[in-house]
Amino acid sequence: MDLQEDSSIFGSLPNITSRNLSSSSSTFFSANQSLSPKLLTCTNIDSLDMSLVTAELESLASIKYASLDVYPFAAACTSNDDLKFNHVSSSTGISNRTLSSYGIGRENDCSRHSKSKKIGKLLETSVPPTSFSSNRLRSCDVYIGFHGRKPSLLRFTNWLRAELEIQGLSCFVTDRARCRNFRKHSIAERAMGGCTFGGVILTRKSFRNPYTIEEIRFFLSKKNLVPIYFDLGPDDCLVRDIIEKRGELWEKHGGELWLLYGGLEMEWKDAVTALSRVEEWKLEAHDGKLRDCILRAVTLLALRLGRRSVVDRLTKWRERAEKEEFPFPRNENFIGRNKELSELEFMLFGDVSGDAERDYFELKARPRQKNLTIGSGRGNSVDEKRRDQERERSKRKGKEPVVWKESEKEIEMQSTEFFQPQQHTPKVKNIGKHGRRRRSMKVVYGKGIACISGESGIGKTELILEFAYRFYQRYKMVLWIGGESRYLRQNYLNLWPFLEVDVGVENYTEKSQTKSFEDQEEAAVARVRKELMRNIPFLVVIDNLESEKDWWDGKLVMDLLPRFSGETHVLISTRISRVMNLEPLRLSYLSGVEAMSLMQGSAKDLSIAEIDALLVIEEKLGRLTLGLAIVGAILSELPINPSRLLDTINRISSRDVTLSGRENKLLRRNTFLLLLFEVCFSIFDHVVGSRSLATRMVLASGWFAPAHIPVSILALAARKIPERHPHQRLWKNIVCSLTCGFTSSYAQRSQAEASSLLLRFNIARSCTKEGYIQFNNLIKLYARKRGIAGVAQATVQAIISRGSINHHSDHIWAACFLLLGFGKDPIAVRVKVSELLFLAKEVILPLAIQTFKNFSRCSAALELLRLCTDELETADQAFLTPVENWFDKSLCWKQIQTHAQLNPCLWQDLALVRATVLETRAKLMIRGGQFDIGDDLIRKSIFIRTSICGENHPQTISAQETLTKVTRLLADVQTQF
């Protein structure tokens, strides 16, 4: 699709986003005040689309923005027909002021009357106050010139400008071919003369543009040219090849291009030839290297401008992104799904590239037909005349405007007058039996969001991972978020290091206004969401979304996502049928050939009988990709044929696993897959011995969080699982005590071998982070149902003893869920009082404070502390019960009535820990303005400390000071009402 076609189908404004910039990036090119205060306007609304001009707003008046909340938008203007806007948001103090700008518009002018409402709506944005104090020309760091309307080009240019500005480099971006009067050209020429570096984005159509040739020659003369090759390379820019139309690239776009604009041949040849002499700048964005090109451009420009801090910051960011961007390595054996990948590309970008168009889209030329208008015909005469005129102009040019039109089954090419990429789906009214309208759910294309739905094990994560690896260069970064409802909010806030934003609670002072807990949580989410709504593109992946609502507060997932149709794209995988009123891409099974290739593994030249056995296995597995991959791994790792494997699976007896309940429907539908799991466990036990470490690691994995699991902690949990025969456990402990010097190295070797075994048989999958693995949800669910008693206990002990709050917070939360029983879940693991004291002091209190302070998750932290208080109070009540064991009474010379008297030190420690938790809760309540609850909690804490430590103890005095503060704040609140 060439630029002329692209320019006719791109019709949406870029996203207006907030930005905090340094003073250097807020200073734009300015000229003298010869600009008339009259508003410069345009007659074509589409000239505002994807405006990339950042320096032209009031640029003739030497404007300097102290802080940019909204990027100045530009409009391609004509001198004959002006459209005046007298109202700009009064919140900035500017009313009935002038707004002069220019930007990217169409070659053909259209009627301003049909689009005036859209312009007015889009320009009702807050513009910072301007200053007209200086007439001198202010220089900018970088000038960027480009030419074209191709959406990918505009997206790239917008991204480059935003990245420069966020790093503190001021820039001036323009397509001079869209300037419609002398004033606009004068602004651009002055910017070219005042910039430090001149960047020119080169495309295959740039060499037919006189302004691009002029920019190349001008910056070459100043020796500050920065050529950026977009859809071609430096080797393609050969004068002879262009003129003689050699090669596929220039066969269509080449020729004597200077004749197209009436230029001089020698000037054109000198400009094109001079590009090969610019050796120090080799910025190539073609072949999908957009990210690398932009980061290298910003790094080199910052280095030349002396901004060493920018270079260091980008280097650190890139090193971290390379290590943590992708959760899993790329699957080198990925099979099929080309159609789904192409459809995802079209759903997110609104277009396809490369071979994807030939692989998936079947384009059908349809005869030209008149559009049908449903409704009243009044008031449509002007629109009809305009459409007839444009249709006649199209006929005279010998071609018709062609646009994409999508349906649920196919993509068609339809002749039409206007293309609106954000309104693909027509509104259809479906009337039910009782006269109610049914919602028409359609797949949304080109809005930057896509949802993949399918049952567990079908390959959703693999598809998203392959898409992310194929198109990661189109985004600054891939942000991967686990979609499990209990961990979704925390996973979302964990993006802060990559977005370089603070999500912690604000510093609190008594004079500052107190925010509620809900407001503080919303503010943290809003800061992350704001960064995702910039003009910098990110790919946000929400993998395995369990519910549309958050588990903690019931809020919609929509509140976390950036607005659609922006630069950031959102890709969701889920098992639920619909998400946010979007019809998802329903992932089906692999084709027969692809499934057979996945199951065969390294086994080749199978007989017809063996192929038939594989077909039977495929059918019984429900054609799930997970089961097919395990079958292929077994056939590759073991000397076994498919028929023998099928016979082995049929002879495996199913274990007595309770499969009742709503969440276990998935297991009941895949009983043959469960038998396949048992075959793998039998293989592990046969290779290593009875109850191998690999099998026990699988059993323990079911009680970990959905995040990546450290192999060391998983292996420790597996070793802590109690043996079926206690005497064997005792004998192993004796042996371990005798060989303690060799235990550590043997344990490391055995856990490495066990994890390798799990990876080779596709029971687990490797992670990019070394020393971590992850299990499929089906396997973890079966492990929880199959596991023997004590597995959850062993898992909690391993997490608490080896886990780190900074690195394994998800798994520590999973242990707390088992220990405290959140929501309607019962307490799954009971611990001793001494262990409970350790948990409260060393795990729960630090976790709650970190969750509250660093991530503003106030409700989760307070609920954790409340449940911890309840457990401590339950344990305290147990200490006050009478001693019934006669043996315990006889151990002391005096009469023993309660357990507290039997263990006074332990009881005092328990009471003091409870007082500490109560005081912590009171201090957190103050941060949310709940002073009455905080007053009650701190008084309980003081009572406990006074009873045990006395009134003069430092901890008691500290609690008294907290009470005084709470009382004063509570009195201030009461006086206000």
mmCIF file of N, CA and C in Angstrom, residues 483-491 546 550-552 813-814 817-818 821-825 857:
data_model
loop_
_atom_site.group_PDB
_atom_site.id
_atom_site.type_symbol
_atom_site.label_atom_id
_atom_site.label_comp_id
_atom_site.label_asym_id
_atom_site.label_seq_id
_atom_site.Cartn_x
_atom_site.Cartn_y
_atom_site.Cartn_z
ATOM 1 N N GLY A 483 -2.082 -12.268 34.824
ATOM 2 C CA GLY A 483 -3.466 -11.822 34.943
ATOM 3 C C GLY A 483 -4.271 -12.492 36.034
ATOM 4 N N GLU A 484 -3.657 -13.254 36.926
ATOM 5 C CA GLU A 484 -4.407 -13.890 38.006
ATOM 6 C C GLU A 484 -4.976 -12.824 38.931
ATOM 7 N N SER A 485 -6.243 -12.979 39.307
ATOM 8 C CA SER A 485 -6.988 -11.895 39.938
ATOM 9 C C SER A 485 -6.377 -11.420 41.248
ATOM 10 N N ARG A 486 -5.782 -12.311 42.032
ATOM 11 C CA ARG A 486 -5.213 -11.894 43.312
ATOM 12 C C ARG A 486 -3.900 -11.144 43.148
ATOM 13 N N TYR A 487 -3.235 -11.339 42.039
ATOM 14 C CA TYR A 487 -1.907 -10.762 41.842
ATOM 15 C C TYR A 487 -1.883 -9.708 40.739
ATOM 16 N N LEU A 488 -2.993 -9.457 40.088
ATOM 17 C CA LEU A 488 -3.009 -8.572 38.926
ATOM 18 C C LEU A 488 -2.598 -7.154 39.294
ATOM 19 N N ARG A 489 -3.178 -6.602 40.357
ATOM 20 C CA ARG A 489 -2.861 -5.222 40.732
ATOM 21 C C ARG A 489 -1.374 -5.074 41.081
ATOM 22 N N GLN A 490 -0.832 -6.008 41.827
ATOM 23 C CA GLN A 490 0.578 -5.937 42.183
ATOM 24 C C GLN A 490 1.458 -6.087 40.955
ATOM 25 N N ASN A 491 1.113 -7.001 40.068
ATOM 26 C CA ASN A 491 1.899 -7.168 38.834
ATOM 27 C C ASN A 491 1.873 -5.908 37.987
ATOM 28 N N GLU A 546 -7.942 -13.898 34.725
ATOM 29 C CA GLU A 546 -8.938 -14.764 35.337
ATOM 30 C C GLU A 546 -10.314 -14.122 35.400
ATOM 31 N N ASP A 550 -11.088 -6.976 39.738
ATOM 32 C CA ASP A 550 -10.002 -7.217 40.666
ATOM 33 C C ASP A 550 -10.513 -7.979 41.885
ATOM 34 N N TRP A 551 -9.714 -8.916 42.376
ATOM 35 C CA TRP A 551 -10.143 -9.761 43.489
ATOM 36 C C TRP A 551 -10.257 -8.977 44.784
ATOM 37 N N TRP A 552 -9.464 -7.924 44.954
ATOM 38 C CA TRP A 552 -9.423 -7.214 46.222
ATOM 39 C C TRP A 552 -10.588 -6.249 46.400
ATOM 40 N N TRP A 813 3.169 -13.877 49.411
ATOM 41 C CA TRP A 813 1.725 -13.633 49.482
ATOM 42 C C TRP A 813 0.958 -14.955 49.394
ATOM 43 N N ALA A 814 1.410 -15.868 48.528
ATOM 44 C CA ALA A 814 0.748 -17.171 48.420
ATOM 45 C C ALA A 814 0.818 -17.922 49.736
ATOM 46 N N PHE A 817 -1.722 -16.427 52.050
ATOM 47 C CA PHE A 817 -3.076 -16.900 51.725
ATOM 48 C C PHE A 817 -3.357 -18.246 52.388
ATOM 49 N N LEU A 818 -2.355 -19.113 52.401
ATOM 50 C CA LEU A 818 -2.538 -20.431 53.022
ATOM 51 C C LEU A 818 -2.556 -20.350 54.546
ATOM 52 N N GLY A 821 -5.944 -17.389 55.446
ATOM 53 C CA GLY A 821 -7.291 -17.606 54.931
ATOM 54 C C GLY A 821 -7.992 -16.336 54.527
ATOM 55 N N PHE A 822 -7.594 -15.766 53.409
ATOM 56 C CA PHE A 822 -8.204 -14.531 52.905
ATOM 57 C C PHE A 822 -9.573 -14.829 52.307
ATOM 58 N N GLY A 823 -10.456 -13.833 52.420
ATOM 59 C CA GLY A 823 -11.773 -13.965 51.804
ATOM 60 C C GLY A 823 -12.546 -15.135 52.383
ATOM 61 N N LYS A 824 -13.083 -15.938 51.496
ATOM 62 C CA LYS A 824 -13.860 -17.111 51.910
ATOM 63 C C LYS A 824 -13.006 -18.369 52.009
ATOM 64 N N ASP A 825 -11.714 -18.249 51.722
ATOM 65 C CA ASP A 825 -10.847 -19.419 51.766
ATOM 66 C C ASP A 825 -10.552 -19.809 53.214
ATOM 67 N N ARG A 857 -0.739 -0.084 47.920
ATOM 68 C CA ARG A 857 -1.824 -1.061 47.999
ATOM 69 C C ARG A 857 -2.309 -1.105 49.452
#
